[in-house]
Amino acid sequence: IGSAKIGKMLERNRLYRYLTDFGFGHPTEIDLPGEAGGLLREPSAWFEVDLAAIAFGQGMTTTPLQLARAAAAIANDGRLTTMPLVERVVNERGEVIEQREPQTVRQVVSPEVARTVREMMSLVVDNGGTGTLASVPGFHVAGKTGTAQKVDPVTGGYSVDKRVASFVGMVPADAPQLLVVVEVDEPSKQVYGGLVAAPVFSRITAQSLRYLKIPPTMPEAINPLPAMPLEEALPQPVQALLEPVPE
């Protein structure tokens, strides 16, 4: 209801502009062919109910890469950037012949707004939030849970029982250096992102931070709430995307 009210305040053209400014509806143009661009119709093709539905994520589709890129814009103080997969190209002598750095595409929101959104996202992982199982010991996490209905190819409408559970998060919340997206396709026991994808985010992120040698930012490690065993939470394969946030 809250998202629908915000959508109504923005109205369709302004909401559409923000969505496209964050990269939705268009390929991210990574260094690989065949990327899907997601589905986001022009606002002139929206029905009245679409404004409310699109405001909270229905009536459109997105890819994990688009989700990571949009979240990275919040992590990077409102800057949407390119996403080069190859950092540099070297020759047989080890000499760098091409360096690829993320480039700023546009400033979507102000740094102040981005920091405010990160603070709001950090409440998701704090006690009382929907993503407490995404906690990472020693780090303050900012993130968002997601539970999306899948389209039924037979009826053309939303499926009654098929879902995609997800979690997108960044650490450390105040100055992010790593962003991780986890999506679980059609979980069979639990369907909510906070129960299915959040624990996977916690484990992937904790190991990635150690691998990247990023030191803890909190004086005392806070252990996450007990997570359900992975064999119970994840009966389906997990699609996980790790996307380092450019400095």
mmCIF file of C-alpha atoms in Angstrom:
data_model
loop_
_atom_site.group_PDB
_atom_site.id
_atom_site.type_symbol
_atom_site.label_atom_id
_atom_site.label_comp_id
_atom_site.label_asym_id
_atom_site.label_seq_id
_atom_site.Cartn_x
_atom_site.Cartn_y
_atom_site.Cartn_z
ATOM 1 C CA ILE A 1 0.000 0.000 0.000
ATOM 2 C CA GLY A 2 2.839 2.378 0.851
ATOM 3 C CA SER A 3 4.561 1.795 -2.501
ATOM 4 C CA ALA A 4 1.289 2.272 -4.360
ATOM 5 C CA LYS A 5 0.743 5.610 -2.605
ATOM 6 C CA ILE A 6 4.262 6.730 -3.531
ATOM 7 C CA GLY A 7 3.596 5.695 -7.119
ATOM 8 C CA LYS A 8 0.429 7.797 -7.118
ATOM 9 C CA MET A 9 2.354 10.790 -5.759
ATOM 10 C CA LEU A 10 4.967 10.461 -8.516
ATOM 11 C CA GLU A 11 2.431 9.681 -11.274
ATOM 12 C CA ARG A 12 3.257 7.461 -14.226
ATOM 13 C CA ASN A 13 5.680 9.592 -16.241
ATOM 14 C CA ARG A 14 7.896 10.477 -13.288
ATOM 15 C CA LEU A 15 7.852 6.906 -11.941
ATOM 16 C CA TYR A 16 8.763 5.586 -15.382
ATOM 17 C CA ARG A 17 11.635 8.066 -15.647
ATOM 18 C CA TYR A 18 13.082 6.981 -12.314
ATOM 19 C CA LEU A 19 12.762 3.294 -13.220
ATOM 20 C CA THR A 20 14.555 3.784 -16.534
ATOM 21 C CA ASP A 21 17.169 6.061 -14.927
ATOM 22 C CA PHE A 22 17.983 3.169 -12.578
ATOM 23 C CA GLY A 23 18.435 0.944 -15.629
ATOM 24 C CA PHE A 24 15.210 -1.063 -15.677
ATOM 25 C CA GLY A 25 13.725 -1.896 -19.056
ATOM 26 C CA HIS A 26 17.084 -1.817 -20.863
ATOM 27 C CA PRO A 27 20.085 -4.208 -20.996
ATOM 28 C CA THR A 28 23.014 -3.305 -18.751
ATOM 29 C CA GLU A 29 25.367 -3.770 -21.751
ATOM 30 C CA ILE A 30 27.831 -6.000 -19.956
ATOM 31 C CA ASP A 31 30.680 -7.659 -21.878
ATOM 32 C CA LEU A 32 28.593 -10.691 -22.841
ATOM 33 C CA PRO A 33 26.109 -11.180 -25.698
ATOM 34 C CA GLY A 34 22.492 -12.246 -25.416
ATOM 35 C CA GLU A 35 21.506 -10.187 -22.372
ATOM 36 C CA ALA A 36 17.787 -9.778 -21.697
ATOM 37 C CA GLY A 37 16.490 -6.282 -21.127
ATOM 38 C CA GLY A 38 13.507 -7.053 -18.932
ATOM 39 C CA LEU A 39 10.025 -5.747 -19.616
ATOM 40 C CA LEU A 40 8.861 -2.239 -18.770
ATOM 41 C CA ARG A 41 6.118 -0.758 -20.922
ATOM 42 C CA GLU A 42 5.872 2.915 -21.867
ATOM 43 C CA PRO A 43 3.614 4.809 -19.410
ATOM 44 C CA SER A 44 1.178 5.587 -22.226
ATOM 45 C CA ALA A 45 0.382 1.853 -22.302
ATOM 46 C CA TRP A 46 -0.318 1.620 -18.545
ATOM 47 C CA PHE A 47 -3.793 1.091 -17.179
ATOM 48 C CA GLU A 48 -4.717 2.915 -13.991
ATOM 49 C CA VAL A 49 -4.015 -0.172 -11.886
ATOM 50 C CA ASP A 50 -0.551 -0.497 -13.474
ATOM 51 C CA LEU A 51 0.686 2.613 -11.692
ATOM 52 C CA ALA A 52 0.080 0.992 -8.308
ATOM 53 C CA ALA A 53 1.271 -2.465 -9.425
ATOM 54 C CA ILE A 54 4.516 -1.284 -11.040
ATOM 55 C CA ALA A 55 5.269 0.845 -7.983
ATOM 56 C CA PHE A 56 5.775 -2.363 -5.964
ATOM 57 C CA GLY A 57 7.236 -4.500 -8.756
ATOM 58 C CA GLN A 58 4.350 -6.191 -10.552
ATOM 59 C CA GLY A 59 3.542 -5.550 -14.196
ATOM 60 C CA MET A 60 7.243 -5.467 -15.107
ATOM 61 C CA THR A 61 10.166 -7.877 -15.214
ATOM 62 C CA THR A 62 13.832 -7.469 -14.363
ATOM 63 C CA THR A 63 17.020 -9.520 -14.423
ATOM 64 C CA PRO A 64 19.420 -10.116 -11.517
ATOM 65 C CA LEU A 65 21.996 -7.960 -13.327
ATOM 66 C CA GLN A 66 19.557 -5.053 -13.566
ATOM 67 C CA LEU A 67 18.659 -5.463 -9.916
ATOM 68 C CA ALA A 68 22.337 -5.487 -8.937
ATOM 69 C CA ARG A 69 23.081 -2.430 -11.034
ATOM 70 C CA ALA A 70 20.159 -0.443 -9.616
ATOM 71 C CA ALA A 71 21.114 -1.366 -6.042
ATOM 72 C CA ALA A 72 24.742 -0.493 -6.805
ATOM 73 C CA ALA A 73 23.570 3.000 -7.746
ATOM 74 C CA ILE A 74 22.234 3.376 -4.199
ATOM 75 C CA ALA A 75 25.523 1.963 -2.866
ATOM 76 C CA ASN A 76 27.504 4.427 -4.997
ATOM 77 C CA ASP A 77 25.756 7.527 -3.649
ATOM 78 C CA GLY A 78 23.215 7.661 -6.461
ATOM 79 C CA ARG A 79 25.552 7.063 -9.429
ATOM 80 C CA LEU A 80 24.512 4.505 -12.059
ATOM 81 C CA THR A 81 27.651 3.007 -13.611
ATOM 82 C CA THR A 82 28.722 0.627 -16.340
ATOM 83 C CA MET A 83 29.487 -2.964 -15.290
ATOM 84 C CA PRO A 84 32.631 -4.270 -16.997
ATOM 85 C CA LEU A 85 33.160 -7.970 -16.277
ATOM 86 C CA VAL A 86 36.813 -7.875 -17.396
ATOM 87 C CA GLU A 87 38.945 -5.501 -15.348
ATOM 88 C CA ARG A 88 41.977 -5.534 -17.622
ATOM 89 C CA VAL A 89 43.475 -7.295 -20.634
ATOM 90 C CA VAL A 90 47.138 -8.319 -20.581
ATOM 91 C CA ASN A 91 49.447 -9.705 -23.243
ATOM 92 C CA GLU A 92 51.693 -12.775 -23.056
ATOM 93 C CA ARG A 93 54.343 -10.711 -21.211
ATOM 94 C CA GLY A 94 51.889 -9.667 -18.535
ATOM 95 C CA GLU A 95 51.701 -6.092 -19.761
ATOM 96 C CA VAL A 96 48.344 -4.351 -19.441
ATOM 97 C CA ILE A 97 47.089 -3.443 -22.909
ATOM 98 C CA GLU A 98 43.562 -2.452 -21.906
ATOM 99 C CA GLN A 99 42.146 -1.260 -18.601
ATOM 100 C CA ARG A 100 38.404 -1.232 -18.041
ATOM 101 C CA GLU A 101 37.031 0.843 -15.194
ATOM 102 C CA PRO A 102 33.370 1.411 -14.312
ATOM 103 C CA GLN A 103 32.153 4.666 -15.826
ATOM 104 C CA THR A 104 29.384 6.863 -14.452
ATOM 105 C CA VAL A 105 26.360 6.813 -16.745
ATOM 106 C CA ARG A 106 24.195 9.268 -14.829
ATOM 107 C CA GLN A 107 23.452 10.620 -11.365
ATOM 108 C CA VAL A 108 20.035 9.095 -10.603
ATOM 109 C CA VAL A 109 19.477 10.554 -7.136
ATOM 110 C CA SER A 110 21.523 12.805 -4.890
ATOM 111 C CA PRO A 111 24.132 11.334 -2.521
ATOM 112 C CA GLU A 112 21.964 12.454 0.396
ATOM 113 C CA VAL A 113 18.946 10.556 -0.908
ATOM 114 C CA ALA A 114 21.061 7.455 -1.588
ATOM 115 C CA ARG A 115 22.419 7.506 1.966
ATOM 116 C CA THR A 116 18.905 7.881 3.357
ATOM 117 C CA VAL A 117 17.744 4.868 1.330
ATOM 118 C CA ARG A 118 20.712 2.822 2.614
ATOM 119 C CA GLU A 119 19.727 3.714 6.158
ATOM 120 C CA MET A 120 16.178 2.572 5.445
ATOM 121 C CA MET A 121 17.478 -0.659 3.867
ATOM 122 C CA SER A 122 19.603 -1.344 6.938
ATOM 123 C CA LEU A 123 16.415 -1.518 9.012
ATOM 124 C CA VAL A 124 15.385 -4.539 6.934
ATOM 125 C CA VAL A 125 18.231 -6.551 8.472
ATOM 126 C CA ASP A 126 17.880 -5.166 11.992
ATOM 127 C CA ASN A 127 15.683 -6.803 14.612
ATOM 128 C CA GLY A 128 12.072 -6.600 13.542
ATOM 129 C CA GLY A 129 12.884 -6.429 9.827
ATOM 130 C CA THR A 130 12.018 -9.003 7.166
ATOM 131 C CA GLY A 131 15.687 -9.793 6.397
ATOM 132 C CA THR A 132 17.260 -10.537 9.782
ATOM 133 C CA LEU A 133 18.650 -13.829 8.447
ATOM 134 C CA ALA A 134 20.850 -11.813 6.069
ATOM 135 C CA SER A 135 22.956 -10.523 8.973
ATOM 136 C CA VAL A 136 26.723 -10.832 8.564
ATOM 137 C CA PRO A 137 28.814 -10.971 11.764
ATOM 138 C CA GLY A 138 30.974 -7.873 12.134
ATOM 139 C CA PHE A 139 29.221 -5.859 9.429
ATOM 140 C CA HIS A 140 26.240 -3.573 9.144
ATOM 141 C CA VAL A 141 24.130 -4.809 6.201
ATOM 142 C CA ALA A 142 21.682 -2.823 4.078
ATOM 143 C CA GLY A 143 19.336 -4.868 1.927
ATOM 144 C CA LYS A 144 15.872 -5.742 0.713
ATOM 145 C CA THR A 145 13.891 -8.965 0.620
ATOM 146 C CA GLY A 146 11.791 -9.908 -2.387
ATOM 147 C CA THR A 147 9.038 -12.448 -3.062
ATOM 148 C CA ALA A 148 7.763 -12.286 -6.646
ATOM 149 C CA GLN A 149 4.954 -14.208 -8.297
ATOM 150 C CA LYS A 150 5.855 -15.945 -11.560
ATOM 151 C CA VAL A 151 3.785 -15.709 -14.716
ATOM 152 C CA ASP A 152 1.750 -18.822 -15.515
ATOM 153 C CA PRO A 153 2.461 -19.597 -19.199
ATOM 154 C CA VAL A 154 -0.912 -21.354 -19.513
ATOM 155 C CA THR A 155 -3.208 -18.652 -18.136
ATOM 156 C CA GLY A 156 -1.011 -15.650 -18.926
ATOM 157 C CA GLY A 157 -1.626 -14.357 -15.404
ATOM 158 C CA TYR A 158 0.321 -14.678 -12.180
ATOM 159 C CA SER A 159 0.837 -18.193 -10.850
ATOM 160 C CA VAL A 160 -0.982 -19.246 -7.707
ATOM 161 C CA ASP A 161 1.951 -21.152 -6.202
ATOM 162 C CA LYS A 162 5.171 -20.404 -8.135
ATOM 163 C CA ARG A 163 7.466 -17.746 -6.700
ATOM 164 C CA VAL A 164 10.948 -16.270 -6.978
ATOM 165 C CA ALA A 165 12.493 -15.491 -3.601
ATOM 166 C CA SER A 166 15.311 -12.971 -3.535
ATOM 167 C CA PHE A 167 17.546 -10.788 -1.427
ATOM 168 C CA VAL A 168 19.791 -7.934 -2.522
ATOM 169 C CA GLY A 169 22.204 -6.427 -0.040
ATOM 170 C CA MET A 170 25.343 -4.348 0.361
ATOM 171 C CA VAL A 171 28.103 -4.223 2.965
ATOM 172 C CA PRO A 172 29.253 -2.264 4.857
ATOM 173 C CA ALA A 173 25.979 -0.335 4.838
ATOM 174 C CA ASP A 174 27.517 3.106 5.426
ATOM 175 C CA ALA A 175 30.271 2.731 2.775
ATOM 176 C CA PRO A 176 29.477 -0.341 0.625
ATOM 177 C CA GLN A 177 32.287 -2.331 -0.957
ATOM 178 C CA LEU A 178 30.379 -5.480 -1.939
ATOM 179 C CA LEU A 179 26.905 -6.055 -3.317
ATOM 180 C CA VAL A 180 25.302 -9.488 -3.592
ATOM 181 C CA VAL A 181 22.045 -10.589 -5.214
ATOM 182 C CA VAL A 182 20.582 -14.021 -4.440
ATOM 183 C CA GLU A 183 17.577 -15.410 -6.292
ATOM 184 C CA VAL A 184 15.907 -18.761 -5.638
ATOM 185 C CA ASP A 185 13.595 -19.972 -8.394
ATOM 186 C CA GLU A 186 10.417 -21.736 -7.267
ATOM 187 C CA PRO A 187 11.286 -22.662 -3.664
ATOM 188 C CA SER A 188 8.982 -25.453 -2.542
ATOM 189 C CA LYS A 189 8.755 -25.209 1.260
ATOM 190 C CA GLN A 190 9.311 -21.588 2.249
ATOM 191 C CA VAL A 191 8.664 -18.970 -0.424
ATOM 192 C CA TYR A 192 9.633 -15.678 1.184
ATOM 193 C CA GLY A 193 12.919 -13.976 0.322
ATOM 194 C CA GLY A 194 13.651 -13.263 3.966
ATOM 195 C CA LEU A 195 13.480 -16.975 4.828
ATOM 196 C CA VAL A 196 14.942 -18.534 1.676
ATOM 197 C CA ALA A 197 17.384 -16.117 0.035
ATOM 198 C CA ALA A 198 18.544 -14.080 3.044
ATOM 199 C CA PRO A 199 20.453 -16.947 4.759
ATOM 200 C CA VAL A 200 22.258 -17.686 1.487
ATOM 201 C CA PHE A 201 23.181 -14.021 1.168
ATOM 202 C CA SER A 202 24.648 -14.122 4.684
ATOM 203 C CA ARG A 203 26.881 -17.120 3.922
ATOM 204 C CA ILE A 204 28.009 -15.932 0.485
ATOM 205 C CA THR A 205 28.725 -12.423 1.734
ATOM 206 C CA ALA A 206 30.632 -13.547 4.842
ATOM 207 C CA GLN A 207 32.909 -15.777 2.760
ATOM 208 C CA SER A 208 33.344 -13.137 0.052
ATOM 209 C CA LEU A 209 34.347 -10.474 2.584
ATOM 210 C CA ARG A 210 37.016 -12.799 3.969
ATOM 211 C CA TYR A 211 38.247 -13.583 0.454
ATOM 212 C CA LEU A 212 38.427 -9.875 -0.419
ATOM 213 C CA LYS A 213 40.173 -9.160 2.915
ATOM 214 C CA ILE A 214 37.608 -6.510 3.884
ATOM 215 C CA PRO A 215 37.897 -6.019 7.660
ATOM 216 C CA PRO A 216 34.833 -5.933 9.945
ATOM 217 C CA THR A 217 33.436 -2.490 10.629
ATOM 218 C CA MET A 218 31.545 -3.237 13.830
ATOM 219 C CA PRO A 219 33.436 -3.445 17.163
ATOM 220 C CA GLU A 220 31.556 -6.573 18.205
ATOM 221 C CA ALA A 221 30.292 -9.237 15.853
ATOM 222 C CA ILE A 222 26.545 -9.679 16.004
ATOM 223 C CA ASN A 223 25.521 -13.219 15.206
ATOM 224 C CA PRO A 224 22.538 -13.547 12.868
ATOM 225 C CA LEU A 225 19.375 -15.270 13.994
ATOM 226 C CA PRO A 226 19.519 -19.058 13.582
ATOM 227 C CA ALA A 227 19.013 -19.962 9.936
ATOM 228 C CA MET A 228 17.168 -23.003 8.717
ATOM 229 C CA PRO A 229 19.371 -25.749 7.213
ATOM 230 C CA LEU A 230 20.145 -25.074 3.558
ATOM 231 C CA GLU A 231 18.849 -28.476 2.517
ATOM 232 C CA GLU A 232 15.453 -27.451 3.899
ATOM 233 C CA ALA A 233 15.430 -23.856 2.739
ATOM 234 C CA LEU A 234 16.755 -24.460 -0.767
ATOM 235 C CA PRO A 235 15.215 -27.480 -2.476
ATOM 236 C CA GLN A 236 15.860 -25.774 -5.848
ATOM 237 C CA PRO A 237 19.202 -24.597 -7.263
ATOM 238 C CA VAL A 238 20.281 -21.127 -6.223
ATOM 239 C CA GLN A 239 21.199 -18.426 -8.692
ATOM 240 C CA ALA A 240 23.611 -16.067 -6.977
ATOM 241 C CA LEU A 241 25.253 -12.994 -8.420
ATOM 242 C CA LEU A 242 28.211 -11.309 -6.757
ATOM 243 C CA GLU A 243 28.850 -7.836 -8.000
ATOM 244 C CA PRO A 244 31.693 -5.827 -6.363
ATOM 245 C CA VAL A 245 30.660 -2.209 -5.986
ATOM 246 C CA PRO A 246 33.146 0.081 -7.796
ATOM 247 C CA GLU A 247 34.958 2.560 -5.581
#
